[in-house]
Coordinates of C-alpha atoms in Angstrom, one line a residue:
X1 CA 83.8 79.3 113.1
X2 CA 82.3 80.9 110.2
X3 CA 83.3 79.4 106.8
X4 CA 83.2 81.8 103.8
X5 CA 82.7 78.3 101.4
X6 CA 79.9 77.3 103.2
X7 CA 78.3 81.1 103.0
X8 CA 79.8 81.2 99.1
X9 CA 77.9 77.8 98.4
X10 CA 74.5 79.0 100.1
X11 CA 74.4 82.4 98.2
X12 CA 74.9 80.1 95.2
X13 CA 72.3 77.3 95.8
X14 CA 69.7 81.0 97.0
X15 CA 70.4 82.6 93.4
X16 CA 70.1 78.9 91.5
X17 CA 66.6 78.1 93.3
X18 CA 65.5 81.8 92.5
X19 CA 65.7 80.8 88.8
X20 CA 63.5 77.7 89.4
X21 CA 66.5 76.2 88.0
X22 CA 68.2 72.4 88.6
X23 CA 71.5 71.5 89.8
X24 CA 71.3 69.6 86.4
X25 CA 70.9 72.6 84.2
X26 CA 73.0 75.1 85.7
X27 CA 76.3 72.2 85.9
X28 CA 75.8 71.4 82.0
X29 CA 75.4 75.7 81.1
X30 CA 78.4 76.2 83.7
X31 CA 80.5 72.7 82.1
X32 CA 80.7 71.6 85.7
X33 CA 80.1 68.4 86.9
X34 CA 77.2 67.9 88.6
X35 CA 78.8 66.4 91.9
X36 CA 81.0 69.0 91.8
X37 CA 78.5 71.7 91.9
X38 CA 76.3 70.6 94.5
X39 CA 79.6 69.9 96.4
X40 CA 80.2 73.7 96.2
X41 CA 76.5 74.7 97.3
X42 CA 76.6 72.1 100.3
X43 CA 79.7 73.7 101.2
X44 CA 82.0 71.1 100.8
X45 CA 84.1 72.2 98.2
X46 CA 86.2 75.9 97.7
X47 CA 85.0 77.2 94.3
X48 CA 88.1 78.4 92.5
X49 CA 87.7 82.3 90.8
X50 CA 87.4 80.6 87.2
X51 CA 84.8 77.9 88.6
X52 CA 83.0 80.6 90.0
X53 CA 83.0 82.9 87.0
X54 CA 81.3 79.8 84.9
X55 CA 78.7 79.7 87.4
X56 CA 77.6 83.6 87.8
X57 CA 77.7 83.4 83.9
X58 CA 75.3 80.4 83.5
X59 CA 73.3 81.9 86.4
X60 CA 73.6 85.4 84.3
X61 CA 74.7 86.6 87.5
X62 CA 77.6 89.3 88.1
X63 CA 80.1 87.9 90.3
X64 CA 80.4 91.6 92.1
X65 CA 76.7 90.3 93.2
X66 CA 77.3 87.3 94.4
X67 CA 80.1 88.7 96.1
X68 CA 78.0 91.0 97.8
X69 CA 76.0 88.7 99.4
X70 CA 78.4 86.6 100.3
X71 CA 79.9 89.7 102.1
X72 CA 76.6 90.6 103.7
X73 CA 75.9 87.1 105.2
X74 CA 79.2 87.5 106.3
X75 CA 79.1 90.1 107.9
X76 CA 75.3 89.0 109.1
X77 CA 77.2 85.9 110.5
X78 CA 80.4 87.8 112.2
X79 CA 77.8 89.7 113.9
X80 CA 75.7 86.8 115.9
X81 CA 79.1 85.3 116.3
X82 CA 80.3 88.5 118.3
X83 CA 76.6 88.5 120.1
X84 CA 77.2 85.3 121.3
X85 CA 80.4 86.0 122.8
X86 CA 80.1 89.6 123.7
X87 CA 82.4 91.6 122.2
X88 CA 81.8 94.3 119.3
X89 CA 84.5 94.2 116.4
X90 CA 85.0 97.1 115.0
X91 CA 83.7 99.0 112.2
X92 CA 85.8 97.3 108.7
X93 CA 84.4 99.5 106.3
X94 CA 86.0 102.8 105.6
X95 CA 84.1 106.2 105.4
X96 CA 83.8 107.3 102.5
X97 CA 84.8 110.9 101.6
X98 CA 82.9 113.5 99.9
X99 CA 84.0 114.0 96.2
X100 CA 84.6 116.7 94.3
X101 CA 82.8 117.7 91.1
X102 CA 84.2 119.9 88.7
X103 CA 83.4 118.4 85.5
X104 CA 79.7 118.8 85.2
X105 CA 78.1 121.1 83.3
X106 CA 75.5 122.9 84.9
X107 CA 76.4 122.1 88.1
X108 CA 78.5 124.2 90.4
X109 CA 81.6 123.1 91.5
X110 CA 81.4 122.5 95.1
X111 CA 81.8 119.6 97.4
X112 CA 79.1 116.8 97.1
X113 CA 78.6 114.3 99.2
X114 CA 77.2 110.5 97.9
X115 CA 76.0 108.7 100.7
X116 CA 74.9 104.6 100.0
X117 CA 71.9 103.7 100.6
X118 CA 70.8 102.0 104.2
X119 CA 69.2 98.8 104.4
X120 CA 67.8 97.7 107.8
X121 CA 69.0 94.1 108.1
X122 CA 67.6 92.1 111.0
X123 CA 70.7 90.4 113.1
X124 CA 69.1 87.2 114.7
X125 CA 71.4 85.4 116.8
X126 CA 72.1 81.5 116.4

């Protein structure tokens, strides 16, 4: 079973350790105690939305990041999970549909389409 606190608390400890940065000094710039904080990188605690906005902050991280990552182990983790057992889930995000501009000067006003970038991500099965 994949648990998104354990993922959550991983992302944190990556970004904390990126910084060269201590349990120590990122609990006393987030006012969280330091138990509590390594609590919530081991996992072991569920980080409410305000505990987690005082920690993106004193990591100067956006939470929309963190998030992100969280969302891409996630979905890293789903996948080996669905490996192991065989079956495929399907696709959860939506496609995205082509906008249209009409406000832009200089440019015609025809359909454009805004694709996100790709990133190869290497699924390795656990």
């Amino acid at each position: 079973m994949i648990l998104l606190r354990r993922l959550l608390g991983d992302v944190l400890r990556r970004q904390r350790q990126r910084q060269g940065r201590t349990l120590r000094e990122v609990s006393s710039s987030a006012r969280v105690s330091l138990g509590y904080l390594s609590e919530v990188e081991r996992g072991q605690k569920e980080a409410s939305s305000e505990l987690l906005s005082s920690i993106c902050d004193a990591l100067d991280v956006r939470m929309s990041e963190l998030m992100r990552e969280v969302s891409d182990e996630l979905a890293l983790a789903e996948l080996a999970e669905s490996a192991q057992s065989d079956t495929v889930p399907a696709p959860m995000r939506p496609v995205l549909n082509p906008l249209t501009v009409t406000s832009v000067t200089g440019v015609p006003e025809e359909r454009v389409t805004i694709k996100a970038p790709t990133e190869a991500v290497d699924v390795v099965a656990a």
